[in-house]
CSV table of C-alpha atoms in Angstrom, one decimal:
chain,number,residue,atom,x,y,z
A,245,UNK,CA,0.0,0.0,0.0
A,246,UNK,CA,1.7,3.1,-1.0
A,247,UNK,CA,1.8,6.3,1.2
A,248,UNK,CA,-1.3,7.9,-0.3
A,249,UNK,CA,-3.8,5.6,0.2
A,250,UNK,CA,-3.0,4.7,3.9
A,251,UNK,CA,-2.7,8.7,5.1
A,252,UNK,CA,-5.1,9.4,7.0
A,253,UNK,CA,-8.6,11.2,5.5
A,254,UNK,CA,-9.2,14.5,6.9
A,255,UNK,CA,-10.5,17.6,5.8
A,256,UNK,CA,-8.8,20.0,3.4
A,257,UNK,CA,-7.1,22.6,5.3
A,258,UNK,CA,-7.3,25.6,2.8
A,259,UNK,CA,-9.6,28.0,2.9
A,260,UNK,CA,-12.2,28.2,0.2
A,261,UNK,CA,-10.3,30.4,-2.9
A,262,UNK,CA,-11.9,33.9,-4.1
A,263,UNK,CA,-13.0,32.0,-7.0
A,264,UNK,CA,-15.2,30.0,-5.2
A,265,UNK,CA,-17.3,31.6,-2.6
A,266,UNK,CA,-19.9,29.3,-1.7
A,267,UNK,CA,-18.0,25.9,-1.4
A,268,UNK,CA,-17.4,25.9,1.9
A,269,UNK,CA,-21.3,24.9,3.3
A,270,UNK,CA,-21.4,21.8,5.0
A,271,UNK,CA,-17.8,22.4,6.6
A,272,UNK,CA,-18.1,26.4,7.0
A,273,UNK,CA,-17.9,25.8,10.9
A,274,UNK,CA,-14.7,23.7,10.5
A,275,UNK,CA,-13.0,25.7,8.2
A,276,UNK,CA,-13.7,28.8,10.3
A,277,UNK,CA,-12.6,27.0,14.0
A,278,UNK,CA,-11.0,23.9,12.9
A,279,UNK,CA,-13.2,22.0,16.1
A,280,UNK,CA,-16.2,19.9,16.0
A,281,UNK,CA,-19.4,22.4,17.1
A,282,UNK,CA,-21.2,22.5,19.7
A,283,UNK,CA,-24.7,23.0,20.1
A,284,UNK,CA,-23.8,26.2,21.1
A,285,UNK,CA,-21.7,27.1,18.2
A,286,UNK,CA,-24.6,25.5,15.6
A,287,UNK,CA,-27.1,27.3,16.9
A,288,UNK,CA,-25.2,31.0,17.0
A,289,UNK,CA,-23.8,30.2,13.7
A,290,UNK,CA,-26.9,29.3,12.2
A,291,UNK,CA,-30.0,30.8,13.7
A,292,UNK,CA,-33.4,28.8,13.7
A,293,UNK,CA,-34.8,27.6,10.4
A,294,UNK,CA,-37.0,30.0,8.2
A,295,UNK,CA,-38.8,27.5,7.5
A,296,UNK,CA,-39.0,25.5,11.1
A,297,UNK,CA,-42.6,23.7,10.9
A,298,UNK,CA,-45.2,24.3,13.6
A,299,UNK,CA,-44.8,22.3,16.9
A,300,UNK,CA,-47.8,19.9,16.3
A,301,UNK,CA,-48.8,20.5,12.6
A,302,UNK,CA,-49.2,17.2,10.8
A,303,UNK,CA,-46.8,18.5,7.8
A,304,UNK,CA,-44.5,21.2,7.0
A,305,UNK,CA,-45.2,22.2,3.2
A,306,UNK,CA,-43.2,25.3,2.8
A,307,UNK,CA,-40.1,23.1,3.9
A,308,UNK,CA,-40.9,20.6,1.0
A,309,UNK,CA,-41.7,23.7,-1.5
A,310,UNK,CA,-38.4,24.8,-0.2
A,311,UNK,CA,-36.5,22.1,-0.8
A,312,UNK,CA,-38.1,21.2,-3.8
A,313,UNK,CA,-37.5,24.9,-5.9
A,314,UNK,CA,-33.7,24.0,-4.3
A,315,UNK,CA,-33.3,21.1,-6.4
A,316,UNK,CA,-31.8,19.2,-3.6
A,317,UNK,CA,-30.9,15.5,-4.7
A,318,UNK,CA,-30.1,12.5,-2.3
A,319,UNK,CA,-26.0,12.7,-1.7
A,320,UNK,CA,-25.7,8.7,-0.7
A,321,UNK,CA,-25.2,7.6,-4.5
A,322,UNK,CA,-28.7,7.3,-6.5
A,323,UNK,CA,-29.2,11.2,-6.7
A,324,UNK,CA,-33.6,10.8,-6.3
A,325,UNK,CA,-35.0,14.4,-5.9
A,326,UNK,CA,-34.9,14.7,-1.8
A,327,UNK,CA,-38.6,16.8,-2.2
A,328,UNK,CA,-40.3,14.1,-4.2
A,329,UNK,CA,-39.4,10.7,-1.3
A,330,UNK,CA,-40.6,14.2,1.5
A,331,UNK,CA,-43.8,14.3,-0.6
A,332,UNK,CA,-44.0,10.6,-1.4
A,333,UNK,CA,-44.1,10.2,2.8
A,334,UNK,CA,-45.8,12.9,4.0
A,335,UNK,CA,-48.8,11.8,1.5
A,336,UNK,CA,-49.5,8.7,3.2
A,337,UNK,CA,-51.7,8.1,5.8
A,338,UNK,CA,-51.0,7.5,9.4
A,339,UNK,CA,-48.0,8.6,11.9
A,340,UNK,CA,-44.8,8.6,9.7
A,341,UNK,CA,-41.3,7.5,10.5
A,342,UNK,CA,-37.7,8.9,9.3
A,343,UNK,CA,-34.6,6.8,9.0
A,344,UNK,CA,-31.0,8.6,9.3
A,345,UNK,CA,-28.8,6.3,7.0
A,346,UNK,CA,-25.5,7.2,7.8
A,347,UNK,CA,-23.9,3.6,7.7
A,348,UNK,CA,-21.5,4.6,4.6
A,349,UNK,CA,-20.2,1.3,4.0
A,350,UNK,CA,-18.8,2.5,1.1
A,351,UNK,CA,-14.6,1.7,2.0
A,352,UNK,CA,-13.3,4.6,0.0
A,353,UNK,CA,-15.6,7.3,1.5
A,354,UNK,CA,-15.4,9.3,4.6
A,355,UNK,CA,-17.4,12.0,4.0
A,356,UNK,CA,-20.3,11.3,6.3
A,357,UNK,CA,-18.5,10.4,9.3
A,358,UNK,CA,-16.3,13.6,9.3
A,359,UNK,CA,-19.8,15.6,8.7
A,360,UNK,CA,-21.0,13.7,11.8
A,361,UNK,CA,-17.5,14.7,13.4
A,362,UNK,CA,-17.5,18.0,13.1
A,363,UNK,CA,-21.1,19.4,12.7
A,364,UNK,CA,-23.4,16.4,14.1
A,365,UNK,CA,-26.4,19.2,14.6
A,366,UNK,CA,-26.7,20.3,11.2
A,367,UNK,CA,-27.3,16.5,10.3
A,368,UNK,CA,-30.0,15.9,13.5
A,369,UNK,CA,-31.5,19.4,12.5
A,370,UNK,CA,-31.9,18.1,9.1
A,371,UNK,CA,-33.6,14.7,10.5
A,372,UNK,CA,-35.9,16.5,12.8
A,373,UNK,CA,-37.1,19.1,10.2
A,374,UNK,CA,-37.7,16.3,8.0
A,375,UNK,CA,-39.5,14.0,10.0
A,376,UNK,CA,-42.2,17.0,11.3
A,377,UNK,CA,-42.4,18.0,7.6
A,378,UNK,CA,-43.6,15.1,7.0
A,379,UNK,CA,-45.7,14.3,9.8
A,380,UNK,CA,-43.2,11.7,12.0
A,381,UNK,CA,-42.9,11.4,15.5
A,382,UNK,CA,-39.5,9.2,15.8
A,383,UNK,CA,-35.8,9.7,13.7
A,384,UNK,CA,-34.4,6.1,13.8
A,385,UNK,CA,-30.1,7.3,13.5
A,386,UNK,CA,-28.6,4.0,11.7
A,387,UNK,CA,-24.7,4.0,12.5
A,388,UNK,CA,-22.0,0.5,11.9
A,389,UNK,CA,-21.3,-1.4,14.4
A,390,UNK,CA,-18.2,-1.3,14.4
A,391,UNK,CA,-17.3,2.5,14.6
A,392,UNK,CA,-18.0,3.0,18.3
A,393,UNK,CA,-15.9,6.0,18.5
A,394,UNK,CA,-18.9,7.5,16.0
A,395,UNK,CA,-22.0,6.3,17.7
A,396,UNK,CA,-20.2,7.9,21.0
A,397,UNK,CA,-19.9,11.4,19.5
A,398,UNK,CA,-23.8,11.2,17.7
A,399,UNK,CA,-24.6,10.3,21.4
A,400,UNK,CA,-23.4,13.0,23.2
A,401,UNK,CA,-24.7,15.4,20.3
A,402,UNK,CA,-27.9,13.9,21.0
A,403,UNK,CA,-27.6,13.8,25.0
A,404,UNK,CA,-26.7,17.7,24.4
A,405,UNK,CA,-30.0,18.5,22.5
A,406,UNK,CA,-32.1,16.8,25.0
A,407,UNK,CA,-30.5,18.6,27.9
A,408,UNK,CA,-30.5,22.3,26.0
A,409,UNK,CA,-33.6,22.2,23.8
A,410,UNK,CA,-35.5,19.1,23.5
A,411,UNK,CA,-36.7,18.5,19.8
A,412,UNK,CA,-40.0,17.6,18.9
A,413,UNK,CA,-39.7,14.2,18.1
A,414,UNK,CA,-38.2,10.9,19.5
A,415,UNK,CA,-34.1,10.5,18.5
A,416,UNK,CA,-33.0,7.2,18.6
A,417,UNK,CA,-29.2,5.5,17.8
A,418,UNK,CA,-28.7,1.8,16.5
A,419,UNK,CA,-25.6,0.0,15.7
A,420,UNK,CA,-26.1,-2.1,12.6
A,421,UNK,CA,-24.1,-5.0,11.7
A,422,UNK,CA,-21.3,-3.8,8.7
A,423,UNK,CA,-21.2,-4.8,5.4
A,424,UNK,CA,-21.3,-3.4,2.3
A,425,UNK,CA,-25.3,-4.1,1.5
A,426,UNK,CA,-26.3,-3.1,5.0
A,427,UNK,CA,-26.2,0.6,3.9
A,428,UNK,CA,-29.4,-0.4,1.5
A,429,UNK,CA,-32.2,1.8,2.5
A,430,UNK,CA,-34.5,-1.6,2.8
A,431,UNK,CA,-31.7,-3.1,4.6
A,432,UNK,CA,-31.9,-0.3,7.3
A,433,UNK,CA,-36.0,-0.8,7.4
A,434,UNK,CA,-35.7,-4.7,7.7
A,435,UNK,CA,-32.9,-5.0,10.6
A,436,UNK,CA,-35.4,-2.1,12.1
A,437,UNK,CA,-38.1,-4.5,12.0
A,438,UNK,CA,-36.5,-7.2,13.7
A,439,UNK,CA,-35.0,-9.1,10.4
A,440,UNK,CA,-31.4,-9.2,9.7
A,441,UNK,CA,-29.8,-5.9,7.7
A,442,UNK,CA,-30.1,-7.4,4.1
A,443,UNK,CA,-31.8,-5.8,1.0
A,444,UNK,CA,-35.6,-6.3,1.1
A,445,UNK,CA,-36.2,-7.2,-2.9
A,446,UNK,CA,-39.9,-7.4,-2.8
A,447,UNK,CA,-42.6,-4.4,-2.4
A,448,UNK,CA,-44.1,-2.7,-0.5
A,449,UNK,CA,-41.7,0.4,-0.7
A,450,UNK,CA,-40.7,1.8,2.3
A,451,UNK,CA,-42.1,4.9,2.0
A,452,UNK,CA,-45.6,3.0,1.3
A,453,UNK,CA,-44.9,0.4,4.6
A,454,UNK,CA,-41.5,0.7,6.1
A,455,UNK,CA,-40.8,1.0,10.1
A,456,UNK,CA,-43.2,-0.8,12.2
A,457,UNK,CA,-45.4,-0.9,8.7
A,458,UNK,CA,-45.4,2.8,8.7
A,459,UNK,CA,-44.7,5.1,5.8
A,460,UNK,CA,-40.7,5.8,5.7
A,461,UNK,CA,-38.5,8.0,4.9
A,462,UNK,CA,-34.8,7.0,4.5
A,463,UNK,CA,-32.2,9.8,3.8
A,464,UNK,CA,-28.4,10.1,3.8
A,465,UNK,CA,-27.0,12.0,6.4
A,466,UNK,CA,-25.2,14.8,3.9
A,467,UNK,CA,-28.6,15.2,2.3
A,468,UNK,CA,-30.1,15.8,5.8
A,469,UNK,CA,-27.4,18.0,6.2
A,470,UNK,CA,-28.1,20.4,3.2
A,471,UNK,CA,-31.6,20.2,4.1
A,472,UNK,CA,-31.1,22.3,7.2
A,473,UNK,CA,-29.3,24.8,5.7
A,474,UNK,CA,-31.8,25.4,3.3
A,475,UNK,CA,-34.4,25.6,5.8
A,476,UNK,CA,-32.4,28.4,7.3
A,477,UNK,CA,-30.9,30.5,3.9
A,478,UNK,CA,-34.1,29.2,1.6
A,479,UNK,CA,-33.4,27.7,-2.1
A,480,UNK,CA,-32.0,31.0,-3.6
A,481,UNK,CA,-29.5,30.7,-1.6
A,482,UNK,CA,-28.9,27.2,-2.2
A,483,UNK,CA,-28.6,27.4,-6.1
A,484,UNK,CA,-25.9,30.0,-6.0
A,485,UNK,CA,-23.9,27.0,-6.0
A,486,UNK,CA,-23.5,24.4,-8.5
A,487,UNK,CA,-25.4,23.9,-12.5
A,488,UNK,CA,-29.1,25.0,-13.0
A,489,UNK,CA,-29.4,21.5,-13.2
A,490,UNK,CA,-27.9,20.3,-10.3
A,491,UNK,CA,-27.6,23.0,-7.4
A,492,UNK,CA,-25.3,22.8,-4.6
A,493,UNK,CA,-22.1,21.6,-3.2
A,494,UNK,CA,-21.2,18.0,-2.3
A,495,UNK,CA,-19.0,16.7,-0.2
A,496,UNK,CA,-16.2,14.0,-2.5
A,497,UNK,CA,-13.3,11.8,-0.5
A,498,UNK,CA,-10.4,11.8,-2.6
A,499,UNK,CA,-7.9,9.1,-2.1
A,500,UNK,CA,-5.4,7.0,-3.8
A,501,UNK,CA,-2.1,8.4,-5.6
A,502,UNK,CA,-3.4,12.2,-4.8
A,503,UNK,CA,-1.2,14.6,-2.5
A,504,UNK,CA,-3.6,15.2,0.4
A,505,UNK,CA,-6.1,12.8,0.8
A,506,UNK,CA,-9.2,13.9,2.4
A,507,UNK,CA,-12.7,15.3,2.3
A,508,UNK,CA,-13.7,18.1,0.2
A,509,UNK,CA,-17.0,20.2,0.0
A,510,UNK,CA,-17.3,21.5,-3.9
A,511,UNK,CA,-19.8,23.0,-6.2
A,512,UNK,CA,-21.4,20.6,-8.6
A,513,UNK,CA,-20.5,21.1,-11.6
A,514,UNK,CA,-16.6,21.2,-10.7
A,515,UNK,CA,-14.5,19.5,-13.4
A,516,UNK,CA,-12.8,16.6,-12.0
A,517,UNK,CA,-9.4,17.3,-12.4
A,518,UNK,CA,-9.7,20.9,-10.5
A,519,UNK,CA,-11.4,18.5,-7.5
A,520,UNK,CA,-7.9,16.7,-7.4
A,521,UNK,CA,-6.0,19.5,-8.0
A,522,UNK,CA,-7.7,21.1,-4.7
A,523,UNK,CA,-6.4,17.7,-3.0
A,524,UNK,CA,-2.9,18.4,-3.9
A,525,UNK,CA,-3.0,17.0,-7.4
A,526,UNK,CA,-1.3,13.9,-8.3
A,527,UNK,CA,2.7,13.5,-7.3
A,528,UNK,CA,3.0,11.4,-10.5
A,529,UNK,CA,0.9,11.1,-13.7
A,530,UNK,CA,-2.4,8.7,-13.4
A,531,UNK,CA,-3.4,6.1,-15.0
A,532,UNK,CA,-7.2,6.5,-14.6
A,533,UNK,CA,-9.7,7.5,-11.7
A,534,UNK,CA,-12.4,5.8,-10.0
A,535,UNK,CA,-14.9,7.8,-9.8
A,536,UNK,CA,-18.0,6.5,-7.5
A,537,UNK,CA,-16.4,4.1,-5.2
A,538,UNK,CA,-16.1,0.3,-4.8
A,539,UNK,CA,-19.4,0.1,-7.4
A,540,UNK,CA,-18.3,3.3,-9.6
A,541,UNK,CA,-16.6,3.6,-12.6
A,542,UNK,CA,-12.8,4.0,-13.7
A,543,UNK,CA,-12.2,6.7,-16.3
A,544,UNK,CA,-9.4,7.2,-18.4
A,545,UNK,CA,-7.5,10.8,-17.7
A,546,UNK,CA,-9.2,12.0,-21.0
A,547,UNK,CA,-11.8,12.3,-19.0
A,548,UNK,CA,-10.8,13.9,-16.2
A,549,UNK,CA,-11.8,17.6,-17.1
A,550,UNK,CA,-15.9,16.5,-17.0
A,551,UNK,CA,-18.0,18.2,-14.8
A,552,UNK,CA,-19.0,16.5,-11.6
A,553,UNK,CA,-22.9,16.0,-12.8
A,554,UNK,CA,-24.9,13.3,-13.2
A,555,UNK,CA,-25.8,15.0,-16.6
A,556,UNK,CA,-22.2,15.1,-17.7
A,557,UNK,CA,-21.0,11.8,-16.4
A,558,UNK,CA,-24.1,9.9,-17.8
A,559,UNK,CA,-22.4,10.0,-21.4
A,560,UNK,CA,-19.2,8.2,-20.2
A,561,UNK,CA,-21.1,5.4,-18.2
A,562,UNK,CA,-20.3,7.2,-15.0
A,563,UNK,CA,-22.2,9.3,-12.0
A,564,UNK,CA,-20.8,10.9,-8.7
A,565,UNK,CA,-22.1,7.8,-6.7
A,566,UNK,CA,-21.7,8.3,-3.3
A,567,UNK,CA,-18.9,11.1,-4.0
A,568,UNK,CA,-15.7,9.4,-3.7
A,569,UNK,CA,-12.8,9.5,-6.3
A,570,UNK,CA,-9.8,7.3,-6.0
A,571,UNK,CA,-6.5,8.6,-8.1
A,572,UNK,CA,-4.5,5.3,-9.9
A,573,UNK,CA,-1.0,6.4,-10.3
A,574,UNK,CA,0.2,5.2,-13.7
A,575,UNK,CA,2.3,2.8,-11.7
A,576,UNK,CA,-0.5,0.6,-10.7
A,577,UNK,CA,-2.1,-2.2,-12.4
A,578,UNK,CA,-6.1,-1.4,-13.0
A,579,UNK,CA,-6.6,-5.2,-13.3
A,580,UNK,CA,-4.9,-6.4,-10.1
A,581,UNK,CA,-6.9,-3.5,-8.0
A,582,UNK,CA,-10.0,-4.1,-10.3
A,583,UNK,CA,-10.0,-7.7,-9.3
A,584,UNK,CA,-9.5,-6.8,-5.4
A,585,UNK,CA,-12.2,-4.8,-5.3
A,586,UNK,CA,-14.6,-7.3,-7.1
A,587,UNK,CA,-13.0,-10.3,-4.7
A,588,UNK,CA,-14.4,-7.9,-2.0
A,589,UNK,CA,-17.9,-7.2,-3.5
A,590,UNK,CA,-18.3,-10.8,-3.9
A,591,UNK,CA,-17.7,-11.8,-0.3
A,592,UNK,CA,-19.7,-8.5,0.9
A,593,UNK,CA,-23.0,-9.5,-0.9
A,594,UNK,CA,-26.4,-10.4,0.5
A,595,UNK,CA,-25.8,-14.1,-1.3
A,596,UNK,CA,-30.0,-14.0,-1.5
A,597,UNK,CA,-30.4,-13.9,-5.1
A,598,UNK,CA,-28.6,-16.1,-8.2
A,599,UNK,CA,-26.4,-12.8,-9.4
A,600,UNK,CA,-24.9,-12.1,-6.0
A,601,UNK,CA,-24.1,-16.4,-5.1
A,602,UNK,CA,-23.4,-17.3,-8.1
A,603,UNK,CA,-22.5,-14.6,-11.0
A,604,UNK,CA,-20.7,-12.1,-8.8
A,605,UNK,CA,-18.1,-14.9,-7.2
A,606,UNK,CA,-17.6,-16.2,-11.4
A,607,UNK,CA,-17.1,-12.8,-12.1
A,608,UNK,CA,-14.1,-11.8,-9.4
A,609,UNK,CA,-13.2,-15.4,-10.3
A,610,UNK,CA,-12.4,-14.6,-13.6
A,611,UNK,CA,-10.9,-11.0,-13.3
A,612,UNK,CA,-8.4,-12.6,-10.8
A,613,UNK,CA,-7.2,-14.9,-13.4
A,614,UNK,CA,-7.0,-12.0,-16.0
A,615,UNK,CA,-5.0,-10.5,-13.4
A,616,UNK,CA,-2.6,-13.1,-12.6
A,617,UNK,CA,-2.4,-13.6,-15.9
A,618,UNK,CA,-3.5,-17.0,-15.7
A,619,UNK,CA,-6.0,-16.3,-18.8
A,620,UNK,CA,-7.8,-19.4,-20.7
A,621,UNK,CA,-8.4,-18.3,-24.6
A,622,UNK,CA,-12.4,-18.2,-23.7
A,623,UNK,CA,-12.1,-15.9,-20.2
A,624,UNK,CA,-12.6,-12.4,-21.9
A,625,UNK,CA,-15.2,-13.6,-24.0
A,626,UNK,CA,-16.6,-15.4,-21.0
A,627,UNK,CA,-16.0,-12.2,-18.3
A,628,UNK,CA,-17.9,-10.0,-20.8
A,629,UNK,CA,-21.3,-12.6,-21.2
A,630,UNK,CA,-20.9,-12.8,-17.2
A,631,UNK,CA,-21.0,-9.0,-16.4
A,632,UNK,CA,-23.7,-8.8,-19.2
A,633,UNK,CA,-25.7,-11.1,-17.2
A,634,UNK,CA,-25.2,-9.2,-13.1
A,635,UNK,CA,-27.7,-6.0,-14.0
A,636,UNK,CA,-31.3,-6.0,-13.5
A,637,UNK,CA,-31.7,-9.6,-12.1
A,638,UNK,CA,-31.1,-9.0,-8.5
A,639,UNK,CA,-32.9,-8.4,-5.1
A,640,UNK,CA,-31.0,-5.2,-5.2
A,641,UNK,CA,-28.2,-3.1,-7.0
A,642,UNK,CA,-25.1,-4.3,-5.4
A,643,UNK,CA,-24.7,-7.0,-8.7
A,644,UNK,CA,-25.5,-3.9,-10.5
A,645,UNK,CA,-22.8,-1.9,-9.2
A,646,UNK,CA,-20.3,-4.7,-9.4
A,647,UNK,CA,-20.8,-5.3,-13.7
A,648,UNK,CA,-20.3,-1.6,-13.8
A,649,UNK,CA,-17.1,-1.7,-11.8
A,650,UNK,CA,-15.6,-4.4,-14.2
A,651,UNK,CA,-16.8,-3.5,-17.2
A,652,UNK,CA,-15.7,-0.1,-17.0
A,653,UNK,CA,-12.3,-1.8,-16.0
A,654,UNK,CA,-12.1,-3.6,-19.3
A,655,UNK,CA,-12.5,-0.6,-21.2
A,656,UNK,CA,-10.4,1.6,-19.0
A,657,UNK,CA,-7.5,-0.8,-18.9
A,658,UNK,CA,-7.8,-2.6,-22.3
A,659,UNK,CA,-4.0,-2.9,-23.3
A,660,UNK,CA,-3.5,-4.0,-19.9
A,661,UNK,CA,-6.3,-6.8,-20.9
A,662,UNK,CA,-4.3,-7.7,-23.8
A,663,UNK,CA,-1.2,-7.6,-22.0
A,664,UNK,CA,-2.2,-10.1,-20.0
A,665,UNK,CA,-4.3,-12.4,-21.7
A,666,UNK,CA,-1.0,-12.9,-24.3
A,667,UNK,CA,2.1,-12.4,-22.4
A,668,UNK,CA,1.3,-12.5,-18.6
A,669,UNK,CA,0.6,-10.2,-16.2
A,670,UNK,CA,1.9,-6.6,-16.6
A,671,UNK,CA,5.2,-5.4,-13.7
A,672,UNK,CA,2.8,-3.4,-11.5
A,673,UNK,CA,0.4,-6.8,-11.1
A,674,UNK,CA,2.8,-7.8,-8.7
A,675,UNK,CA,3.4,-4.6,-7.1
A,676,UNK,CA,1.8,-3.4,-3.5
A,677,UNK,CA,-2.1,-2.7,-4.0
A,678,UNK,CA,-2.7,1.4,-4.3
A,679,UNK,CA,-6.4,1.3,-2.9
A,680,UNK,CA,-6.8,-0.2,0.3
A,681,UNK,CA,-9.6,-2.6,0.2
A,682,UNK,CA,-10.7,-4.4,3.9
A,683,UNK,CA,-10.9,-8.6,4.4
A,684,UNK,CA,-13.0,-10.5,1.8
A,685,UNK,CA,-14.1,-12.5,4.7
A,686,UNK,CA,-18.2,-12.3,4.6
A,687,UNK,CA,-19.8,-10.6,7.7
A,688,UNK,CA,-20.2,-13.4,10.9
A,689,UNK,CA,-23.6,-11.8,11.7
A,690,UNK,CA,-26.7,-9.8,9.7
A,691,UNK,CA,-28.4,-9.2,13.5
């Protein structure tokens, strides 16, 4: 593992540049005193929300006008129109119920436990104003098991509210068992429910039955996040940064062969390469980036000057995902870390379905062998019927995200393919992995 990839994520130091006025949102309270606030410090930064609903009113519709005229989108990967799942829930019929998903099992992000770090308010503001907007009485906080140093600091945020100012509905923390599919918004629901933290293929959605057979609302905790602050500036405000299109910032972990790895808060809209430029930039040239996480895409450098928009990345295969770019020094092999990553996937599955016990283990099967160079003449014709095959068939979009990941690979890295399907595996195959990736072992426990 080189240097890069094992330093340590943290935010980036520098002050937003004159250039760029409004990307410092999310983070404006750390960049301005480099601590974690307070309740204290949130609520004299911030104010109370314009748009804070009525104590007892069964929805707050300005908040959903509000957010909806902001444009805000769902930061945790699938980028659904935040104002649309608040309408969705708030137009059902009984008591409601909102679900704080801030598991990020994503390996190569950190961008929602540092927001949790450093301003864990602006996230429980955003859950609370959301569940009275849309008429629900408890906030279920999902955090992994396994980060108890987290579900300590959410816990004394909350411990701080209740003491100070006592919100108007319930808070409540749970430690979820981690793996990568637990982060599924009907995984969340089901281990909720009493069932283990596994997708949930069938219907009923869970903003139809979700909780306790309530209506649901899950949301990502960044999106929670920019939903308070537009409840306090209004969506005006909100569009100053970003595309017409797609309005805002967005918080992206960079990692990999990058100078300062870390977490940065930029405008949609910001071309690729200026994102790693603002993490340092590269120490040598790169091979490719990739651009989504562990179920993202790898694009050539040629690419590198798109736009961070789902609009602009759409053409190349490609979307922001859950905001995480990795830098592969031209160094690395793409195949060898392709087929890490992929070993990974396979293990980390819900293994409920056909694609994820049987297509996704023959698929890291085979790009391990391309990478080892242990290629039969029929494994790339073989590879590309098998990731043909992972998309649309399963209980969920983990298989989904996995065919992406390698077929971008093979495009990405195709003179590496033929490298190693006729003369062995390339020098770097043998070198130390660039991207960390954690144990293939599967998780001992979905409870």
């Amino acid at each position: 593992m080189n240097s890069s990839a094992a330093a340590p994520f943290t935010p980036h130091h520098l002050a937003p540049g004159p250039d760029d006025p409004a990307a410092a949102r999310l983070l404006a309270g750390w960049y301005a005193t480099g601590r974690p606030a307070t309740l204290t410090d949130h609520l004299s930064r911030y104010g109370p929300p314009l748009f804070a609903p009525l104590t007892g009113s069964r929805t707050s519709l300005p908040l959903v006008e509000a957010v909806a005229a902001a444009g805000l989108t769902g930061r945790g990967g699938a980028g659904f129109p935040t104002a649309r799942k608040l309408g969705a829930v708030a137009a059902r019929r009984g008591r409601c119920v909102v679900v704080v998903n801030a598991m990020e099992s994503e390996p190569a992000s950190r961008k929602d436990r540092f927001l949790i770090a450093v301003a864990p308010h602006l996230v429980l503001d955003g859950a609370v104003l959301a569940a009275v907007a849309v008429g629900a009485d408890t906030v279920h906080v999902c955090l992994p098991r396994d980060r108890a140093g987290q579900y300590q600091q959410l816990s004394a945020a909350v411990d701080e509210r209740r003491r100070t100012r006592p919100d108007p509905v319930r808070l409540r923390l749970h430690a979820l068992p981690h793996s990568y599919v637990s982060s599924e918004s009907t995984s969340l629901v089901r281990w909720l429910n009493g069932g283990p933290a596994r997708p949930q293929g069938s219907p009923p959605r869970t903003h139809e039955r979700g909780v306790g057979r309530r209506p649901t609302l899950v949301n990502n905790a960044e999106t929670l996040a920019h939903l308070a602050l537009i409840a306090r500036h209004g969506a005006d405000w909100f569009r100053q940064a970003g595309t017409p299109d797609e309005p805002g910032t967005t918080l992206v972990t960079v990692s990999g062969g990058i100078a300062a790895p870390g977490v940065l808060e930029v405008p949609l809209g910001t071309p690729l390469t200026t994102v790693l430029d603002r993490a340092g930039g590269p120490p040598e040239p790169l091979r490719a980036v990739l651009l989504g996480g562990f179920v993202g895409t790898w694009l050539p450098t040629a690419h590198l000057h798109t736009p961070l928009t789902r609009r602009d990345l759409a053409p190349l295969g490609a979307a922001p995902g859950a905001g995480v770019l990795i830098a592969l020094p031209r160094s690395a092999c793409g195949l060898a870390e392709t087929a890490r990553i992929l070993a990974y996937l396979a293990a980390h599955s819900a293994r409920q379905c056909g694609p994820c016990r049987l297509g996704l283990p023959a698929v890291a099967e085979d790009f391990t062998a391309l990478a080892a160079g242990r290629a039969d003449p029929a494994l790339l014709s073989r590879l590309r019927r098998r990731t043909a095959l992972l998309p649309d068939r399963g209980a969920c979009r983990h298989p989904d995200g996995a065919a992406r990941l390698a077929a971008s690979a093979l495009h990405a890295f195709a003179d590496d393919v033929d490298q190693h399907l006729n003369h062995g595996p390339c020098r770097a195959a043998h070198r130390p992995p660039h991207i960390p990736v954690p144990s293939a072992t599967p998780p001992e426990t979905w409870r």
